[in-house]
PDB file of C-alpha atoms in Angstrom:
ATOM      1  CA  UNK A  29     135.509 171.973 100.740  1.00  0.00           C
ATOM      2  CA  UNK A  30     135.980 172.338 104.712  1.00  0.00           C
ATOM      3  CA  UNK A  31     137.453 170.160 106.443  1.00  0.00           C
ATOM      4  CA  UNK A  32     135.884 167.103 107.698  1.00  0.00           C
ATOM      5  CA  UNK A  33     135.220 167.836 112.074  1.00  0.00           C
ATOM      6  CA  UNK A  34     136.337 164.274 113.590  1.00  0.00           C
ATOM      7  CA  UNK A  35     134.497 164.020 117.014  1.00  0.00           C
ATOM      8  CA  UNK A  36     136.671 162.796 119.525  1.00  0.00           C
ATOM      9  CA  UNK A  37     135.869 159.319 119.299  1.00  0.00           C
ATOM     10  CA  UNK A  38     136.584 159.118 115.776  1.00  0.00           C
ATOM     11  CA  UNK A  39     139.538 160.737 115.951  1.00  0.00           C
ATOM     12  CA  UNK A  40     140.254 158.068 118.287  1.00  0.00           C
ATOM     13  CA  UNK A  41     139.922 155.860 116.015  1.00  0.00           C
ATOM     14  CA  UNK A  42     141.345 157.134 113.301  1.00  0.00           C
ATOM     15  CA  UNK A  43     144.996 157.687 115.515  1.00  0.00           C
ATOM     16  CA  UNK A  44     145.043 153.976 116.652  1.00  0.00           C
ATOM     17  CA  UNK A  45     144.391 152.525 113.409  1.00  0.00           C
ATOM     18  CA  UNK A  46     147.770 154.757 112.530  1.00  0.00           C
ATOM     19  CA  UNK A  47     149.169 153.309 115.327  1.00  0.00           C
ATOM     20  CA  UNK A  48     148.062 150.013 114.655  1.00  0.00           C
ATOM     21  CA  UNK A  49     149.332 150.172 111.073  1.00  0.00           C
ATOM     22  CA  UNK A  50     152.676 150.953 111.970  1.00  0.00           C
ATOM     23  CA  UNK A  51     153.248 147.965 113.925  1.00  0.00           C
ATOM     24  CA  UNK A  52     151.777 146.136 111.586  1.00  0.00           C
ATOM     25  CA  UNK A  53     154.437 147.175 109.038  1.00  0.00           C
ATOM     26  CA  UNK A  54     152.649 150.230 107.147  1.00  0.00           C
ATOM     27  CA  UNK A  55     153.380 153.692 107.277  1.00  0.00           C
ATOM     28  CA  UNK A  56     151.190 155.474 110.542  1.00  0.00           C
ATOM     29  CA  UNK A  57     149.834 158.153 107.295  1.00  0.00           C
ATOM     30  CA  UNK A  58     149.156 155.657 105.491  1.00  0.00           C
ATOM     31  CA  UNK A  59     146.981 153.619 107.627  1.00  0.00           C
ATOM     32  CA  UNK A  60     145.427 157.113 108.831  1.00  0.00           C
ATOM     33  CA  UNK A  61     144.291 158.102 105.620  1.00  0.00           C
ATOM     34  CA  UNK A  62     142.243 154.483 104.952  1.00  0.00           C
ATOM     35  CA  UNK A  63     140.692 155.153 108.327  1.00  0.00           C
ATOM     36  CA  UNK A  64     139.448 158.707 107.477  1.00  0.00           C
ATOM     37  CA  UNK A  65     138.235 157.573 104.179  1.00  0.00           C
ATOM     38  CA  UNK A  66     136.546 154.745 106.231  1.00  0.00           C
ATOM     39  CA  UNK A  67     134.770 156.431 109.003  1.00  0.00           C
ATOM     40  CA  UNK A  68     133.818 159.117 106.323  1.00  0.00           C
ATOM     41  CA  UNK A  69     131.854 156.806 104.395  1.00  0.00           C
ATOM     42  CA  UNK A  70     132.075 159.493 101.804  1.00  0.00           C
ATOM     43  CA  UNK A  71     134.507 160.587  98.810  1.00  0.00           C
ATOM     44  CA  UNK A  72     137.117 162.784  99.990  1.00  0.00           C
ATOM     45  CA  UNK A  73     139.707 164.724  97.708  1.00  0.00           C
ATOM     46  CA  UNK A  74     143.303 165.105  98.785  1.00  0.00           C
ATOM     47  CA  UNK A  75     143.121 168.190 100.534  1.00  0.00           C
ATOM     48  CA  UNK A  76     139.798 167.910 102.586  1.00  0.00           C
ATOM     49  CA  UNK A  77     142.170 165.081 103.789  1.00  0.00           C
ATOM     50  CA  UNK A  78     145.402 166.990 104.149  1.00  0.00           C
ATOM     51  CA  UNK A  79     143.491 169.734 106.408  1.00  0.00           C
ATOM     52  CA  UNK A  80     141.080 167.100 108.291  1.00  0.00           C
ATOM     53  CA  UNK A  81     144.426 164.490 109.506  1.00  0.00           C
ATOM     54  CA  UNK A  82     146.684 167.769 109.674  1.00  0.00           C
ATOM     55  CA  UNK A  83     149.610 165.989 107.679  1.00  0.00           C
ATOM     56  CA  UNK A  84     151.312 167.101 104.708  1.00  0.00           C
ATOM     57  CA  UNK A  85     149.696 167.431 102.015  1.00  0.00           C
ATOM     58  CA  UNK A  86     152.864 164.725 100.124  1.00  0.00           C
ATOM     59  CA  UNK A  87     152.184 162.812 102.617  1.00  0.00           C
ATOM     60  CA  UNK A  88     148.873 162.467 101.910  1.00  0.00           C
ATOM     61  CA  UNK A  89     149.234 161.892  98.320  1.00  0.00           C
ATOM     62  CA  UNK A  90     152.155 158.976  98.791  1.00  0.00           C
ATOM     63  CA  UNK A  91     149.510 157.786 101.098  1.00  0.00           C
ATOM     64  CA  UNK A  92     146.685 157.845  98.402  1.00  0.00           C
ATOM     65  CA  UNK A  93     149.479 156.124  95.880  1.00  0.00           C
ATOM     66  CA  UNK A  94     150.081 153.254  98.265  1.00  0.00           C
ATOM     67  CA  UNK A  95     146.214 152.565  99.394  1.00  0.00           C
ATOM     68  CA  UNK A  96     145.221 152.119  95.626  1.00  0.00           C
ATOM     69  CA  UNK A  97     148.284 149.720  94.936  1.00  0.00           C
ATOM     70  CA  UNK A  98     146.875 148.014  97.545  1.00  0.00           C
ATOM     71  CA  UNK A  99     143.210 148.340  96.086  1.00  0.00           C
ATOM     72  CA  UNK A 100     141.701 149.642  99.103  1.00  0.00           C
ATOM     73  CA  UNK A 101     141.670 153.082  97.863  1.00  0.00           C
ATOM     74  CA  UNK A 102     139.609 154.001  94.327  1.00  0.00           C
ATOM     75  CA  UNK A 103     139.628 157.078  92.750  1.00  0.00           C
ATOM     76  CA  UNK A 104     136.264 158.705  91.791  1.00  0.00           C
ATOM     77  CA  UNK A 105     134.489 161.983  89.998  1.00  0.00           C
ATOM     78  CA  UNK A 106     131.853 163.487  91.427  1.00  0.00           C
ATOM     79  CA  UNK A 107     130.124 165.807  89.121  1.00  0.00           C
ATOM     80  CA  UNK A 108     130.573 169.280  88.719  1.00  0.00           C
ATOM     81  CA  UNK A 109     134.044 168.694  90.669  1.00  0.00           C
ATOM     82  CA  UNK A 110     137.439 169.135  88.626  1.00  0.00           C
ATOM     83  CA  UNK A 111     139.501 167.268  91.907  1.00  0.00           C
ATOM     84  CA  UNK A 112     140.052 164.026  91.988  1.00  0.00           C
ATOM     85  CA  UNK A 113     137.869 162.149  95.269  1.00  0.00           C
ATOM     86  CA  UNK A 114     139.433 159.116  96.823  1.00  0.00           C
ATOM     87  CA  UNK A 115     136.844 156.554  98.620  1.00  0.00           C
ATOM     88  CA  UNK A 116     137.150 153.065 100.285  1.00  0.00           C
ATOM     89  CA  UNK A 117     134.675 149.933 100.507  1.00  0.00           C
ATOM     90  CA  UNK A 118     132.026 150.320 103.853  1.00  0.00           C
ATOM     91  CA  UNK A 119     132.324 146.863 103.931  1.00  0.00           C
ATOM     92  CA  UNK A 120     135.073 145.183 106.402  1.00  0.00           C
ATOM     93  CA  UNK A 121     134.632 142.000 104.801  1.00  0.00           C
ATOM     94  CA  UNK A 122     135.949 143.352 101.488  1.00  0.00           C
ATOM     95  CA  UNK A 123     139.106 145.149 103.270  1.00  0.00           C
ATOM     96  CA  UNK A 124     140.073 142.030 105.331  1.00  0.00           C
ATOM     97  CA  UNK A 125     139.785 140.642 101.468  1.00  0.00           C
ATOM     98  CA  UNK A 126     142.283 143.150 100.232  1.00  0.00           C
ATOM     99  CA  UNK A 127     144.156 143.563 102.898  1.00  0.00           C
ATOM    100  CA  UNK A 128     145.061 139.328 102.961  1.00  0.00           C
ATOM    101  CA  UNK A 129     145.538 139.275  99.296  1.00  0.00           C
ATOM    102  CA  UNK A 130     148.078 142.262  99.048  1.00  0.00           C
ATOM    103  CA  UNK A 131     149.580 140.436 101.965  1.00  0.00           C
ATOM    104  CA  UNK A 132     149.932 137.379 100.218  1.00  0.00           C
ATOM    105  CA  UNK A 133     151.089 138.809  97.162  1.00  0.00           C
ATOM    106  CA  UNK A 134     153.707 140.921  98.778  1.00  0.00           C
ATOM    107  CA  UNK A 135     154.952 138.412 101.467  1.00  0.00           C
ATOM    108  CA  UNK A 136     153.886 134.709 101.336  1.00  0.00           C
ATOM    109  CA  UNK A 137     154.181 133.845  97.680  1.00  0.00           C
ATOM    110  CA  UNK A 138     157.525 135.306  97.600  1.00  0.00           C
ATOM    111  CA  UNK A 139     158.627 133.155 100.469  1.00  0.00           C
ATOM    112  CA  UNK A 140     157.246 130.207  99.126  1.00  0.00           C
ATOM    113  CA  UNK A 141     158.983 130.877  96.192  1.00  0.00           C
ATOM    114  CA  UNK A 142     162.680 131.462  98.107  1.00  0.00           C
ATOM    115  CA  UNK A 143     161.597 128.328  99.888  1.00  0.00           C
ATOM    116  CA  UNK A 144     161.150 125.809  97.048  1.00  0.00           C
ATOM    117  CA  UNK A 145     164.308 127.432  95.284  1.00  0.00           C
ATOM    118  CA  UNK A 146     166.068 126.789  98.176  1.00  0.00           C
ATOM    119  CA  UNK A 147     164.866 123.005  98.190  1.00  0.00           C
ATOM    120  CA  UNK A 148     165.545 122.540  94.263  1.00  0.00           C
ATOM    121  CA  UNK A 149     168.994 123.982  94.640  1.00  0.00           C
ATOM    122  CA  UNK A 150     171.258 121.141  94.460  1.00  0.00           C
ATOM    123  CA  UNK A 151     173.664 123.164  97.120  1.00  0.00           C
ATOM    124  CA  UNK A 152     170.733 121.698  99.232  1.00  0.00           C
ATOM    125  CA  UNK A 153     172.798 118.546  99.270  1.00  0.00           C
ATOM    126  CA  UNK A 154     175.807 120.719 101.594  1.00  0.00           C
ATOM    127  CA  UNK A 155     173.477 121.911 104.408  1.00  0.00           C
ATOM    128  CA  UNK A 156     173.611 120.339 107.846  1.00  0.00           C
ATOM    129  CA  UNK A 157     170.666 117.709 107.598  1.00  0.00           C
ATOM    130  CA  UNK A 158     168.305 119.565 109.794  1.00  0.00           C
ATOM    131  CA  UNK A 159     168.140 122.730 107.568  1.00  0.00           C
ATOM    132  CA  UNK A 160     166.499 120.737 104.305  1.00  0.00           C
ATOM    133  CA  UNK A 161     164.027 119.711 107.108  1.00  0.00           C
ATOM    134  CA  UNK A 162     162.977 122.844 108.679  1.00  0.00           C
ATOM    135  CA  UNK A 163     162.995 124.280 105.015  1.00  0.00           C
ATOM    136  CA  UNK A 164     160.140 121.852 104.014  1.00  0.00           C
ATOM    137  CA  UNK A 165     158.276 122.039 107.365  1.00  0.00           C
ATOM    138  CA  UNK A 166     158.477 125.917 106.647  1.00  0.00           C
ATOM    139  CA  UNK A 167     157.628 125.488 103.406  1.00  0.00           C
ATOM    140  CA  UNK A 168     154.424 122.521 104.181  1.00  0.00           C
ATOM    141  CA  UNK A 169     153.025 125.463 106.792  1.00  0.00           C
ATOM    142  CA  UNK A 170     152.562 128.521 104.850  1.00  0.00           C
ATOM    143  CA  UNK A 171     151.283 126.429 101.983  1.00  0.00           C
ATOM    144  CA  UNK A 172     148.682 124.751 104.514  1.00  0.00           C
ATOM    145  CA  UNK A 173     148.016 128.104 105.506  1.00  0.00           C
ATOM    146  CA  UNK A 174     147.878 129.673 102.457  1.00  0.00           C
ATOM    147  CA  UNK A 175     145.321 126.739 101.322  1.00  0.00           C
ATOM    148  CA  UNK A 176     142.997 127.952 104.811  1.00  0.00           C
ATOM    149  CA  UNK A 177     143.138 131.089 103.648  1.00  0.00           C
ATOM    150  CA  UNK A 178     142.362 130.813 100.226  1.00  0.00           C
ATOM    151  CA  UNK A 179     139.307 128.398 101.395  1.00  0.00           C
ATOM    152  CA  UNK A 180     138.367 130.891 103.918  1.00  0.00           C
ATOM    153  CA  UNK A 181     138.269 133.831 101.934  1.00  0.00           C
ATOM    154  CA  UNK A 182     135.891 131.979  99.246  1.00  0.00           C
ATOM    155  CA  UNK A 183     133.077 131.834 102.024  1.00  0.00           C
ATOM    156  CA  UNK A 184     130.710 134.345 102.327  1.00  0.00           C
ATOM    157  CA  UNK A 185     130.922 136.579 105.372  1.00  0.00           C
ATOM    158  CA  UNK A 186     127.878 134.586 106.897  1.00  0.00           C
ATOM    159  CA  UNK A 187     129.061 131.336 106.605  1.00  0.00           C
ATOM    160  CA  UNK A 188     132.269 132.639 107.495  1.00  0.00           C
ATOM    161  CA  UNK A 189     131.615 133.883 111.223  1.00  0.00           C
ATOM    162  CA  UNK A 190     129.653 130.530 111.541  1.00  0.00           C
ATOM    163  CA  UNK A 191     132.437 128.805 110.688  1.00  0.00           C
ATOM    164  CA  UNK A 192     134.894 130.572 113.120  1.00  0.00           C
ATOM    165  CA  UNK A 193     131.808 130.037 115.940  1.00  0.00           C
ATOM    166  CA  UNK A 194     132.040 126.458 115.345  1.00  0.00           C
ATOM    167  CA  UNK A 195     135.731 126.408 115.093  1.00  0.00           C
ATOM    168  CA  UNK A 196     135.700 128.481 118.603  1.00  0.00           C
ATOM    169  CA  UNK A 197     133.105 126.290 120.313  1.00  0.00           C
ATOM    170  CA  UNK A 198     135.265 123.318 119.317  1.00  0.00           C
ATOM    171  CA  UNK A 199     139.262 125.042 120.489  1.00  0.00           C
ATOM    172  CA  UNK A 200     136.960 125.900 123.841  1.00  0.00           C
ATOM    173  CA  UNK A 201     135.661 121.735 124.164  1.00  0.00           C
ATOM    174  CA  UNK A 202     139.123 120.200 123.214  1.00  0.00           C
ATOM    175  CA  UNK A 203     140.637 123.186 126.054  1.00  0.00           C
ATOM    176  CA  UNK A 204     138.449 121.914 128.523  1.00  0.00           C
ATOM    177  CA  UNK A 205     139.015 118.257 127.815  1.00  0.00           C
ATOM    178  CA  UNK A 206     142.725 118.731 128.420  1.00  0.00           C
TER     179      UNK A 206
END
């Protein structure tokens, strides 16, 4: 298979969302490759990718590795084809899905787990009294948060964005009240 031609604005695209992903903590292939597979809207198999982002082609295959662990990357067989194809969802709504519950998984149960072991260590008892504090305020946020989340992410997409209107419309009246 040829190479897939990226027109300049999706090549655009496709370089910021690298760009993008690095600063938000993920490799600038990585994030590249979910773009591609994105914009393509299509199956693509490891070296159609390789040749289209000009990376290597390890690269692209650690990249592959990582965007499945997440679960925004399946593998699938098209017929008559012995290579394996790699796709990802259309839908954004489904990514921002993924994308919050890897996050979760990988960073904010973990430090809500530190957190309360911090709190149930009886060493607790030798910190300066302001530490045990900021621990539970810490600790009180990102389960809040967590909670919003979880609430949030059990709308769907519809009653989502009106809730975020309303929640706009409201920041914007309390703003102006101020």
């Amino acid at each position: 298979m040829r190479p897939m031609e990226l027109k300049p604005i999706a090549e655009r695209f496709v370089l910021h969302w690298g760009e993008m992903g690095s600063r938000w903590g993920v490799n600038r292939t990585v994030a590249q490759v979910h773009a591609l597979l994105y914009l393509a809207g299509r199956p693509m198999d490891a070296e159609e990718i390789t040749e289209t982002l000009g990376v290597a082609r390890s690269n692209v295959s650690t990249s592959l590795k990582e965007l499945q662990s997440w679960s925004l990357v399946r593998v699938v067989h098209l017929k008559g084809e012995r290579r394996d194809h790699f796709e990802t969802s259309a839908d954004v709504w489904e990514l921002f899905k993924l994308i919050v519950a890897g996050r979760r998984q990988r960073e904010i149960d973990p430090t809500a787990t530190a957190l309360r072991e911090c709190l149930a260590n009886p060493a607790i008892a030798d910190e300066e009294a302001g530490t045990r504090q900021r621990i539970e305020d810490t600790l009180k946020f990102i389960e809040i948060m967590s909670s919003l989340a979880d609430e949030m992410l059990r709308y769907k997409p519809e009653t989502l964005m009106k809730t975020l209107g309303v929640s706009a419309r409201i920041s914007q009246a309390i703003r102006r009240k101020e």
